[in-house]
Structures are given as C-alpha cells and as structure tokens.
PDB file of C-alpha atoms in Angstrom:
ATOM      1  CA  UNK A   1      98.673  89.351  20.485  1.00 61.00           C
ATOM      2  CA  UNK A   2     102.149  86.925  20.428  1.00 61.00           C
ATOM      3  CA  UNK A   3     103.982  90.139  21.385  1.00 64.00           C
ATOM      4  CA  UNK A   4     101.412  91.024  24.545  1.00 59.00           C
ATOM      5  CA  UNK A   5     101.795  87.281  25.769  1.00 60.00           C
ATOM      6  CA  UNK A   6     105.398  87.586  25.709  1.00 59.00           C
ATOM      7  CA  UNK A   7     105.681  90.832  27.989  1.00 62.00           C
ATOM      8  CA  UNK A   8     103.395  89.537  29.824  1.00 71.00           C
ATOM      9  CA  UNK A   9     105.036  86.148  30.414  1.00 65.00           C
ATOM     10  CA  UNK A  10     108.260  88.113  30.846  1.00 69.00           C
ATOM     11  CA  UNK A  11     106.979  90.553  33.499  1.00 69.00           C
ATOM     12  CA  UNK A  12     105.220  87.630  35.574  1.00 69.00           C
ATOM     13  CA  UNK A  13     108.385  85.607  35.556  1.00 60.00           C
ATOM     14  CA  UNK A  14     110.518  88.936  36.669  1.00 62.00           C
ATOM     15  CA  UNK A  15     108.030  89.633  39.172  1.00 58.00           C
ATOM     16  CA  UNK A  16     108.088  86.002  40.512  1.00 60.00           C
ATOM     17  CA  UNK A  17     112.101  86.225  40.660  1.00 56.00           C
ATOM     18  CA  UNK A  18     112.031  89.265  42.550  1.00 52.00           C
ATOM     19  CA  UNK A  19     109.698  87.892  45.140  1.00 51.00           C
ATOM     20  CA  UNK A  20     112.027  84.837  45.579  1.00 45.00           C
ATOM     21  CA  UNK A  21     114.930  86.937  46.129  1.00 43.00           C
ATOM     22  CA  UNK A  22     113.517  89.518  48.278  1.00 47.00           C
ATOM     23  CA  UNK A  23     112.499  85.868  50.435  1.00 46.00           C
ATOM     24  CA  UNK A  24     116.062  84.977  50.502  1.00 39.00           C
ATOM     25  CA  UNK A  25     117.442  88.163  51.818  1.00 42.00           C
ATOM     26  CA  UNK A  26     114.441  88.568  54.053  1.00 43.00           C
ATOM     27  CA  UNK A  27     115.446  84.568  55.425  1.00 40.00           C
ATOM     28  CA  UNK A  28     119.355  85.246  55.508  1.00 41.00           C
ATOM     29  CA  UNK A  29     118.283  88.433  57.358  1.00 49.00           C
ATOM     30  CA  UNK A  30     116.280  86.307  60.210  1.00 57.00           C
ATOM     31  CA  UNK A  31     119.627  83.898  60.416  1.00 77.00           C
ATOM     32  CA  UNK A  32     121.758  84.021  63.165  1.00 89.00           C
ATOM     33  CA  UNK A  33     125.247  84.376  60.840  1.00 83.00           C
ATOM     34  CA  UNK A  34     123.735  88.172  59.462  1.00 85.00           C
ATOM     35  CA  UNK A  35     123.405  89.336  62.972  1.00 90.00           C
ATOM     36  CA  UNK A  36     126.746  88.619  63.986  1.00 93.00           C
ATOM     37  CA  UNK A  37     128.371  89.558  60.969  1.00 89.00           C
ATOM     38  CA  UNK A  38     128.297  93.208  62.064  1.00 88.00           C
ATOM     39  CA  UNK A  39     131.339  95.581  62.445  1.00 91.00           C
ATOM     40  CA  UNK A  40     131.003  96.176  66.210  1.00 94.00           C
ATOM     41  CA  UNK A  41     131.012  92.072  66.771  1.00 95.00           C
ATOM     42  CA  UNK A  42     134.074  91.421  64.385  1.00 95.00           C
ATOM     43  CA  UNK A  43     135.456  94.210  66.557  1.00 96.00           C
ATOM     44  CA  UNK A  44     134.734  92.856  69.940  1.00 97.00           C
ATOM     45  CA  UNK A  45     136.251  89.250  69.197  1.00 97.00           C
ATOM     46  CA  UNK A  46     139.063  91.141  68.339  1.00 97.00           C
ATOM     47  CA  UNK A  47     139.606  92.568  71.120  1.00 97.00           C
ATOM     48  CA  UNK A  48     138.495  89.730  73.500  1.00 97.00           C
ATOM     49  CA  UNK A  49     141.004  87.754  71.822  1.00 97.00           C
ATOM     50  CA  UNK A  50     143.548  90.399  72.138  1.00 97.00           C
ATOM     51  CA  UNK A  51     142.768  90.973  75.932  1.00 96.00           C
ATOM     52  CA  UNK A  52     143.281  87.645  76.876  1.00 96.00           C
ATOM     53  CA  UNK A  53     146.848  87.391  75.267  1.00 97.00           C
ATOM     54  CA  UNK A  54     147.944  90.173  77.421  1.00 96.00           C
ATOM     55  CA  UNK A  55     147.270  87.800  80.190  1.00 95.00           C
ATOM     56  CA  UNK A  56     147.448  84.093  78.813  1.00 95.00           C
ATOM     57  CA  UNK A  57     150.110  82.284  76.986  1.00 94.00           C
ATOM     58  CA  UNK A  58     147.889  78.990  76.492  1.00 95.00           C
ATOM     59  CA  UNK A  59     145.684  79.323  73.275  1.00 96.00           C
ATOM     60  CA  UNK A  60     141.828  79.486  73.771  1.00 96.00           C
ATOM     61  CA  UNK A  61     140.039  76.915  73.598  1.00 91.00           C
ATOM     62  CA  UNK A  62     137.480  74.178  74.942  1.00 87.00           C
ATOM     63  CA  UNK A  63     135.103  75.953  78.001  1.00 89.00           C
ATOM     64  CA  UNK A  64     137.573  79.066  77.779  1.00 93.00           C
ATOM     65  CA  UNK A  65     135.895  79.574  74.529  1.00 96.00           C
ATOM     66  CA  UNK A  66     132.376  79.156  75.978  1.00 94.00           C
ATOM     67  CA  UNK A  67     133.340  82.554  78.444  1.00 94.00           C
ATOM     68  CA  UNK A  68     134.839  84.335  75.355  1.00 96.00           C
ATOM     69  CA  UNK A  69     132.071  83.333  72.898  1.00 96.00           C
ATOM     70  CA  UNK A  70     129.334  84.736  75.597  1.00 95.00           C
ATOM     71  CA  UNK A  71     131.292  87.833  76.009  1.00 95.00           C
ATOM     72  CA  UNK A  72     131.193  88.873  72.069  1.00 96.00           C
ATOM     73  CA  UNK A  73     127.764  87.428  71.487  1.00 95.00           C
ATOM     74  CA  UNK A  74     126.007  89.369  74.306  1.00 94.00           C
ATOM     75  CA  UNK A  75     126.590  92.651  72.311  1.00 92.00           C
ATOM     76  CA  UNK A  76     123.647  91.566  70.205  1.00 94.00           C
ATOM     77  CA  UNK A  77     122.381  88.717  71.151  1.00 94.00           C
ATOM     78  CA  UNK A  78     120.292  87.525  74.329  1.00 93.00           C
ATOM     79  CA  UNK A  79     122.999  84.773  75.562  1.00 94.00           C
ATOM     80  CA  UNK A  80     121.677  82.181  78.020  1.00 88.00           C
ATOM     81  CA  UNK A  81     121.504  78.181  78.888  1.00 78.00           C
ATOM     82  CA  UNK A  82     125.501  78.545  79.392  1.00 73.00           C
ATOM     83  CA  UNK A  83     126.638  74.907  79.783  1.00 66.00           C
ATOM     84  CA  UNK A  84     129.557  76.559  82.058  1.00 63.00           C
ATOM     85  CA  UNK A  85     132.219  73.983  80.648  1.00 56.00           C
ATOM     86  CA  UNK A  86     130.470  70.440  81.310  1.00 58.00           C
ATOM     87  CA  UNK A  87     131.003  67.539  78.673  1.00 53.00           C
ATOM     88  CA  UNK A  88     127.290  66.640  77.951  1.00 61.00           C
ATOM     89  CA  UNK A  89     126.592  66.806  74.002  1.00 66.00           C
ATOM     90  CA  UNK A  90     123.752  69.114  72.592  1.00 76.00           C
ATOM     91  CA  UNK A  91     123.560  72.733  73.092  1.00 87.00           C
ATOM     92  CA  UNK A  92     126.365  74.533  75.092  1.00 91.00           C
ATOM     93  CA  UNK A  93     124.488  77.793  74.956  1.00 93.00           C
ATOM     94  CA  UNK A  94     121.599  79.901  73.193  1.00 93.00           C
ATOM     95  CA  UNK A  95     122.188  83.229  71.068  1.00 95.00           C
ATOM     96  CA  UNK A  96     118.665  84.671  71.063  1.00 94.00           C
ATOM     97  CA  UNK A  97     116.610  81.662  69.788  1.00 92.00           C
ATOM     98  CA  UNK A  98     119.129  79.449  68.303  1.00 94.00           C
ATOM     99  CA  UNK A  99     121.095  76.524  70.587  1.00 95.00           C
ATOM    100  CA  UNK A 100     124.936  76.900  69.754  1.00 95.00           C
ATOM    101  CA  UNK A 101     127.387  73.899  70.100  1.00 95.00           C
ATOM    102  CA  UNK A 102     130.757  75.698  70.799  1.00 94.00           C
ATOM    103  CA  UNK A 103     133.825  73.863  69.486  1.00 95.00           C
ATOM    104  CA  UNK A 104     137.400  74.708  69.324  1.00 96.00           C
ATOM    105  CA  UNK A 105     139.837  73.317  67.518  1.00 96.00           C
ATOM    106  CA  UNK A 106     143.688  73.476  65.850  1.00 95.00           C
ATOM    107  CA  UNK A 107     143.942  74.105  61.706  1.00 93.00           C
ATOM    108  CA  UNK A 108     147.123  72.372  60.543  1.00 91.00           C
ATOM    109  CA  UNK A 109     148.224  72.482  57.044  1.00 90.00           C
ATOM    110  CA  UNK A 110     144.728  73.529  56.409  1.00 92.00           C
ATOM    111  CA  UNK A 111     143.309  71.074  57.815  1.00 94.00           C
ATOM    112  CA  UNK A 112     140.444  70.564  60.697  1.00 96.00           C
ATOM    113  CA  UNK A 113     139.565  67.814  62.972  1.00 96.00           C
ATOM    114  CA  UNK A 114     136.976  68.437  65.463  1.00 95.00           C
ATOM    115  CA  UNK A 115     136.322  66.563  68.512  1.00 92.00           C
ATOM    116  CA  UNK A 116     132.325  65.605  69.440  1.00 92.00           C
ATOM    117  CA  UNK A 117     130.566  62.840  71.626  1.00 92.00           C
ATOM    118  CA  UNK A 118     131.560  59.399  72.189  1.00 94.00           C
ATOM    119  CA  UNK A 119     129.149  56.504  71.058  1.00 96.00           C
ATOM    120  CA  UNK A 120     129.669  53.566  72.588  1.00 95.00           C
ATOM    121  CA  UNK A 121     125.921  53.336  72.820  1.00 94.00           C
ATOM    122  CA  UNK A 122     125.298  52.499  69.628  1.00 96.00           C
ATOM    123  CA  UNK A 123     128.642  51.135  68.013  1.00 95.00           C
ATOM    124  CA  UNK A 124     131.910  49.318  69.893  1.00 95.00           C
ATOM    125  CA  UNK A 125     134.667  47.228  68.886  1.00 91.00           C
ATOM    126  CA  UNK A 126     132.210  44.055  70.088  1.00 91.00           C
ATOM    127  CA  UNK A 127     128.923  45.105  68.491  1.00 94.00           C
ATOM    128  CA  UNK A 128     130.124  47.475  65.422  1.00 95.00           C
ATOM    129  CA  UNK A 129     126.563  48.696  65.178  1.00 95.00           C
ATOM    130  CA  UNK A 130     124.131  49.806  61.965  1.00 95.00           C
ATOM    131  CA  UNK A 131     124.474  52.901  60.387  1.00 96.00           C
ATOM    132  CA  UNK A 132     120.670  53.700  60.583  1.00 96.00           C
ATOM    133  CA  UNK A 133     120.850  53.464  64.107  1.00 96.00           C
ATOM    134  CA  UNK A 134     124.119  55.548  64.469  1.00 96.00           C
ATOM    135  CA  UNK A 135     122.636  58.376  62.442  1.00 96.00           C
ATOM    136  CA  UNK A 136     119.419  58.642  64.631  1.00 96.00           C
ATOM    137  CA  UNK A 137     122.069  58.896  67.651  1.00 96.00           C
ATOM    138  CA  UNK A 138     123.689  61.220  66.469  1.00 95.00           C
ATOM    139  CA  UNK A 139     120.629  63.332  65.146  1.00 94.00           C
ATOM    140  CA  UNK A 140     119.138  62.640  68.581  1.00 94.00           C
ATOM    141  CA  UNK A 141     121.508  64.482  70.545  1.00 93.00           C
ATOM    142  CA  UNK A 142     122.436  67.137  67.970  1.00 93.00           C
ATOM    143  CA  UNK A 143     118.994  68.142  68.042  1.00 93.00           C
ATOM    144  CA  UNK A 144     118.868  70.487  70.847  1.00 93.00           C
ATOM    145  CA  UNK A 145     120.835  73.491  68.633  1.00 95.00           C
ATOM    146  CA  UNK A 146     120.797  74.716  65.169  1.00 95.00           C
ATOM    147  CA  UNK A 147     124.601  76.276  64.930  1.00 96.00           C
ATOM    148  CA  UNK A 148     128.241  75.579  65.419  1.00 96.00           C
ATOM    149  CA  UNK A 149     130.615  78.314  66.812  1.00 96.00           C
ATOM    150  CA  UNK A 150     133.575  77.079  66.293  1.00 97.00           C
ATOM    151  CA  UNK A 151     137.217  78.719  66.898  1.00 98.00           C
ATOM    152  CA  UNK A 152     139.795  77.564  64.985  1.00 97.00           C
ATOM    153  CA  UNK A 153     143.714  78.133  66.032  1.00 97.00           C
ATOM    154  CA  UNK A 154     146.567  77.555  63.507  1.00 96.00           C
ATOM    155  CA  UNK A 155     149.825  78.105  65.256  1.00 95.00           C
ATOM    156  CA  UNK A 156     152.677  80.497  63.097  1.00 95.00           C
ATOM    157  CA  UNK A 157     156.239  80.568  63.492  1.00 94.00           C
ATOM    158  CA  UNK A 158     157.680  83.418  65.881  1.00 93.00           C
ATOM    159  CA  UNK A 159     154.977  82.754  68.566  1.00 94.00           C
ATOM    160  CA  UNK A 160     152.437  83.647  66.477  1.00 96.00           C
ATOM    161  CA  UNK A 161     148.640  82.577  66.841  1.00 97.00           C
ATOM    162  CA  UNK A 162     145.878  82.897  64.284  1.00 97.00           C
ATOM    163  CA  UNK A 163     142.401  82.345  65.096  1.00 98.00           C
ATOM    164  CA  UNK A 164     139.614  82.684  63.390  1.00 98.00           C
ATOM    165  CA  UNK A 165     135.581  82.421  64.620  1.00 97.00           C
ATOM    166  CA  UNK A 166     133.277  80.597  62.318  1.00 96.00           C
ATOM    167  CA  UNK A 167     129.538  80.179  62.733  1.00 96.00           C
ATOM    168  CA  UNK A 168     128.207  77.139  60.944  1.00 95.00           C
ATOM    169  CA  UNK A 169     124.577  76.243  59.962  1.00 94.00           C
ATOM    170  CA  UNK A 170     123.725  72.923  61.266  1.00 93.00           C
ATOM    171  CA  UNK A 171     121.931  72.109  57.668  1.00 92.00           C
ATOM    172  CA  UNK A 172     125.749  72.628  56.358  1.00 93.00           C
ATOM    173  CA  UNK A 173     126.613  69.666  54.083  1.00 90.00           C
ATOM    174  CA  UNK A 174     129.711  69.569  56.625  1.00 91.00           C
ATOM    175  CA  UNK A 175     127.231  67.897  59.296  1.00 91.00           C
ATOM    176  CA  UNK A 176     124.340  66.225  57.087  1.00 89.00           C
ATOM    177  CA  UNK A 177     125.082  62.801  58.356  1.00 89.00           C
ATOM    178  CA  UNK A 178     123.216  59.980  55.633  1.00 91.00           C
ATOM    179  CA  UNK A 179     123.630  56.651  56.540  1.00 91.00           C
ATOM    180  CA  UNK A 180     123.708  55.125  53.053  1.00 92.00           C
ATOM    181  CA  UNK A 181     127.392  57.731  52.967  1.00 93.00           C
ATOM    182  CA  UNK A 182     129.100  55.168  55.835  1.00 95.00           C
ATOM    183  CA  UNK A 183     131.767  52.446  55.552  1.00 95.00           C
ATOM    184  CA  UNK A 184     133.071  49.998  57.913  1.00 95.00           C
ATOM    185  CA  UNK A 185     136.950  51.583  58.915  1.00 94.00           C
ATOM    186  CA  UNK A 186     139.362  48.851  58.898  1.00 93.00           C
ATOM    187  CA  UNK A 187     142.247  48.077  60.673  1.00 90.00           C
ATOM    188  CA  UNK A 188     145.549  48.120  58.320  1.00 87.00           C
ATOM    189  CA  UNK A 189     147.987  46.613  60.863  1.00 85.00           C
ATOM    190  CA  UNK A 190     148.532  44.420  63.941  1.00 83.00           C
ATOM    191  CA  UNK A 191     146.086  42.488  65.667  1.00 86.00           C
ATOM    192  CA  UNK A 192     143.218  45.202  64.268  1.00 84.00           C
ATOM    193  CA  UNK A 193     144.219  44.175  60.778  1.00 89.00           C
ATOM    194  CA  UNK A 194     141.252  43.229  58.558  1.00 87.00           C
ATOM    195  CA  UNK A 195     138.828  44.025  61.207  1.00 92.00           C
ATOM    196  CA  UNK A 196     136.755  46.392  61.780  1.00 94.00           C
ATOM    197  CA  UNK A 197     137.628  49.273  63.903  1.00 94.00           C
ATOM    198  CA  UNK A 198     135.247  52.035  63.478  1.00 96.00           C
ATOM    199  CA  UNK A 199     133.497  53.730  60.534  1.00 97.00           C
ATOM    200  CA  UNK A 200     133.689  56.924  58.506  1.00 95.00           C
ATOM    201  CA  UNK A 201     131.947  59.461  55.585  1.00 94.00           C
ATOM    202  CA  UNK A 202     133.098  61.770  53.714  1.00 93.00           C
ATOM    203  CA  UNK A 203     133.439  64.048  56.397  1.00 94.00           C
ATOM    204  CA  UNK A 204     133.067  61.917  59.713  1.00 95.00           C
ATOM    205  CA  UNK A 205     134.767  59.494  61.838  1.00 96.00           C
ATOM    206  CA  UNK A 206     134.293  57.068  64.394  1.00 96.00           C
ATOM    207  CA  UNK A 207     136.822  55.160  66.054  1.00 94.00           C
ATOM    208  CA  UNK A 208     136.342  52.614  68.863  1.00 94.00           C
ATOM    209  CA  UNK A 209     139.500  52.247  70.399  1.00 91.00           C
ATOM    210  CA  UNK A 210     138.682  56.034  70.450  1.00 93.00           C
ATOM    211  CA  UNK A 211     135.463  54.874  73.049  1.00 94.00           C
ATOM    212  CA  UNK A 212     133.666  55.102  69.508  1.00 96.00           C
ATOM    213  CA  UNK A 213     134.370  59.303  69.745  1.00 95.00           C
ATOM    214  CA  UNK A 214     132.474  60.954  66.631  1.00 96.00           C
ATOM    215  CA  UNK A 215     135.091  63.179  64.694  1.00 96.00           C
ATOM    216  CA  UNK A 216     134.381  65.442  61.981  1.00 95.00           C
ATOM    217  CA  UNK A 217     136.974  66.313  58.897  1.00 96.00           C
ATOM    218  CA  UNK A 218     136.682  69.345  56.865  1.00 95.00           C
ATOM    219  CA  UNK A 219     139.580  71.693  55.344  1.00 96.00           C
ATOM    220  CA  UNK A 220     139.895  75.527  55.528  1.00 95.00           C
ATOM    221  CA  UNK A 221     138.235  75.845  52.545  1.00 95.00           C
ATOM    222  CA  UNK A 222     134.969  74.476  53.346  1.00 95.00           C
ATOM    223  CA  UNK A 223     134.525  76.870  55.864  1.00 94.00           C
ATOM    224  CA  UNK A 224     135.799  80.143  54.633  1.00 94.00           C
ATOM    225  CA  UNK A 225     132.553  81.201  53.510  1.00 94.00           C
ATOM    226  CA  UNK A 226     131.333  80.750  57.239  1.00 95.00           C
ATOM    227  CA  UNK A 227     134.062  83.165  59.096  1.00 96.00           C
ATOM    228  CA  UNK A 228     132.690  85.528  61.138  1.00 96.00           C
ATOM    229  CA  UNK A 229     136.224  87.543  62.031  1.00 96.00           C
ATOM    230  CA  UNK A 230     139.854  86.689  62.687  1.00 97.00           C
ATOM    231  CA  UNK A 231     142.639  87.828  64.322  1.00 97.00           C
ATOM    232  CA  UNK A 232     146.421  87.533  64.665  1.00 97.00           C
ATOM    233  CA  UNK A 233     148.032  87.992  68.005  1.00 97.00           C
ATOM    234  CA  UNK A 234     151.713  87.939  68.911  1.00 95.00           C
ATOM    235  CA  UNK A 235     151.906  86.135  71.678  1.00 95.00           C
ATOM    236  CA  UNK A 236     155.399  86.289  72.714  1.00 92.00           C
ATOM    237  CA  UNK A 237     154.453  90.013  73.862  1.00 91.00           C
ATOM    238  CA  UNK A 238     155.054  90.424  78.073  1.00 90.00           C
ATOM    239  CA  UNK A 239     152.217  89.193  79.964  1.00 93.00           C
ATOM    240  CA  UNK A 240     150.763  90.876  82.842  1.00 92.00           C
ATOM    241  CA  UNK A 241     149.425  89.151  85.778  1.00 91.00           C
ATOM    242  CA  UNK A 242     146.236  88.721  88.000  1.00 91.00           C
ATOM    243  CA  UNK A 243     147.787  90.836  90.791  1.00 92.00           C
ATOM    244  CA  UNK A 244     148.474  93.231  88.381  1.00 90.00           C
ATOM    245  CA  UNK A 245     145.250  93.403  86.865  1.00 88.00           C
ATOM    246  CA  UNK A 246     143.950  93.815  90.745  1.00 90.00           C
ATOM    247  CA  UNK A 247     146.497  96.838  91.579  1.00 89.00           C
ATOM    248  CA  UNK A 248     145.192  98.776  88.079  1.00 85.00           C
ATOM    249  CA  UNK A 249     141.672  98.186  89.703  1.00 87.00           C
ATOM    250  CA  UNK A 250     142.076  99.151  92.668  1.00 86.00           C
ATOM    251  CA  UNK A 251     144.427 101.635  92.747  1.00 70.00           C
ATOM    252  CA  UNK A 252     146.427  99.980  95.346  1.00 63.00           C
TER     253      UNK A 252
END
C-alpha cells in the first residue's frame, strides 16, 4: 500500500510539472521576444544596419531607429501606430498586438543610460514631489505598450560601430518602478549643495535641472539575456550617395 501511494504521489507531481512547463513554453511562445528571435529577423537587422552604413556616417539612432525598427519587424510582424519621430511618451509603434517604446542609446564601458520623458508635472526643483505620485506618472504614461526595443551603439577604435537590438519586457525588473525603492538626490556642491535636486532607484533617475527628465541605468549585463541580434560595421568604408543610389535605379 506505502509503495502504491508513493508512485502514485510521484507520478501526480511529474504530471503536474510537466503541465507547468509545457504552460511556460506555450506563454514564451505567445511573447513577442520568440517571434523575433528567428534567423531570417537576426538576418534582416543585419543587413538594414549594414545598408545604411553604405550610405550614412552618423550612427542610428532616435526616429532613424523608428524607420529601421519597422523595416525588420514587418517581416513578421503586423507593424502599425508609427509615431513617425514625435517626442510624446507611450507607445512609438505596435508589433502585432504589443505597443513598443523604441529607444536608442550609446553603451560606454558597459554601461547604459537611457533617455525617457520629462516630469515636471509631478516633481521640480520648487515642489520636489511624492514618490507615490511620481510612480503613478510614470505608470500612467508607460501604459500604452508592453516592450522596449532598444538599440544600443558602443563606439570601437578604427571607426568601428557595434550595435546591438534588444527587446525588453516591460515587467523586466529593469523598469518595475516601487516607490518605497526612491531617495531624495542631493546636491554635493555649489549653491545645490545639501538640497535636493532630483531623486533616484536602483535603476532610475530624475534630475530637475534636467526639466525633471526620467533616466534609466542598467549595465550590459542586465540585458544580455534580452539581445535579439548584433552587428559590427566598419564604418570608415566609402560611402555612396543619394544621387548615386538614384543613377543605380534608374539606369540613368
């Protein structure tokens, strides 16, 4: 009888396990990071990337990104709501069903600082604000999309650029904004010193000489797990130009 209980225990906790995992594949599956991580995606940033270097000395990023980002995405993906460039905060486009907020930004000694919003609304240099209040700002505006796409630069010697794509969960510890994590910024020097100048978490920042501009920290290793593709691109290579581009078209 103690033997029968105990495969039986055994099989209904196996069985259980499998169900949960079979869940979790069948969930990461549904997510918008599986479909892009596919060869023929990895592939087209690539050569997006690539393309525009035979044009472009200036590095990609900001509403350049946006055109780029569209370009790979659309080769599985229904891209639409394209916020063409504009500065409002929120959604900058949709892949499928999911809102994207596109960011760009520059990795320096493995380090990342991305630019976001400015919220003067709800915290200033005159009326520092409450946390609680700051985090239903912020969750108020980010609501509108559920990922990051974010292209990150770091600059090599010899001309050399590397970027690499990420695509971040929202839910990513990286953004889960608490307001019991804040504390006041203060200033170190001059007239700012011993006052307050802005406030910051573990991975956030707000600074309001910066017209209280939200800033998020993170390192190259708390997003590896998140990159989609990368590429390195010599750009010291001989550009060709618009007109030339034109006269291959056109045959003329």
């Amino acid at each position: 009888m103690e033997t029968y209980l105990k495969v039986t225990v055994e099989t209904i906790v196996k069985s259980i396990m499998e169900t949960v995992v079979e869940n979790t594949e069948n969930i990461y599956k549904q997510s918008l990071s599986y479909k892009l991580k596919q060869e023929n995606v990895s592939q087209r940033f690539q050569k997006e990337v690539q393309g525009y270097h035979l044009i472009c000395e200036a590095p990609i990023k900001e509403a350049l990104w946006e055109e780029i980002n569209k370009n790979i995405a659309s080769c599985v993906c229904d891209v639409k709501d394209e916020a063409k460039g504009n500065h409002k905060s929120g959604k900058d486009m949709q892949f499928d069903d999911f809102g994207i907020s596109m960011k760009s930004a520059k990795l320096d000694k493995k380090k990342i600082s991305i630019s976001s919003y400015r919220l003067t609304t709800v915290c200033s240099d005159k009326t520092p604000g409450e946390p609680t209040e700051i985090v239903k700002e912020i969750n108020k505006r980010d609501s509108s999309f559920q990922y990051y796409s974010i292209l990150l630069r770091e600059e090599l010697e010899g001309n050399i650029l590397q970027y690499y794509w990420c695509v971040i969960p929202k839910t990513s510890p990286l953004f889960n904004i608490v307001e019991t994590d804040f504390k006041p910024k203060m200033g170190k020097t001059g007239k700012n010193k011993g006052t307050q100048v802005g406030w910051e978490t573990k991975y956030i920042s707000i600074s309001f000489s910066m017209s209280s501009q939200l800033w998020i920290h993170f390192t190259f290793d708390d997003i590896k797990q998140y990159i989609i593709s990368s590429i390195k691109v010599d750009n010291s290579n001989q550009k060709i130009s618009y007109s030339d581009i034109f006269k291959i078209l056109n045959r003329t």
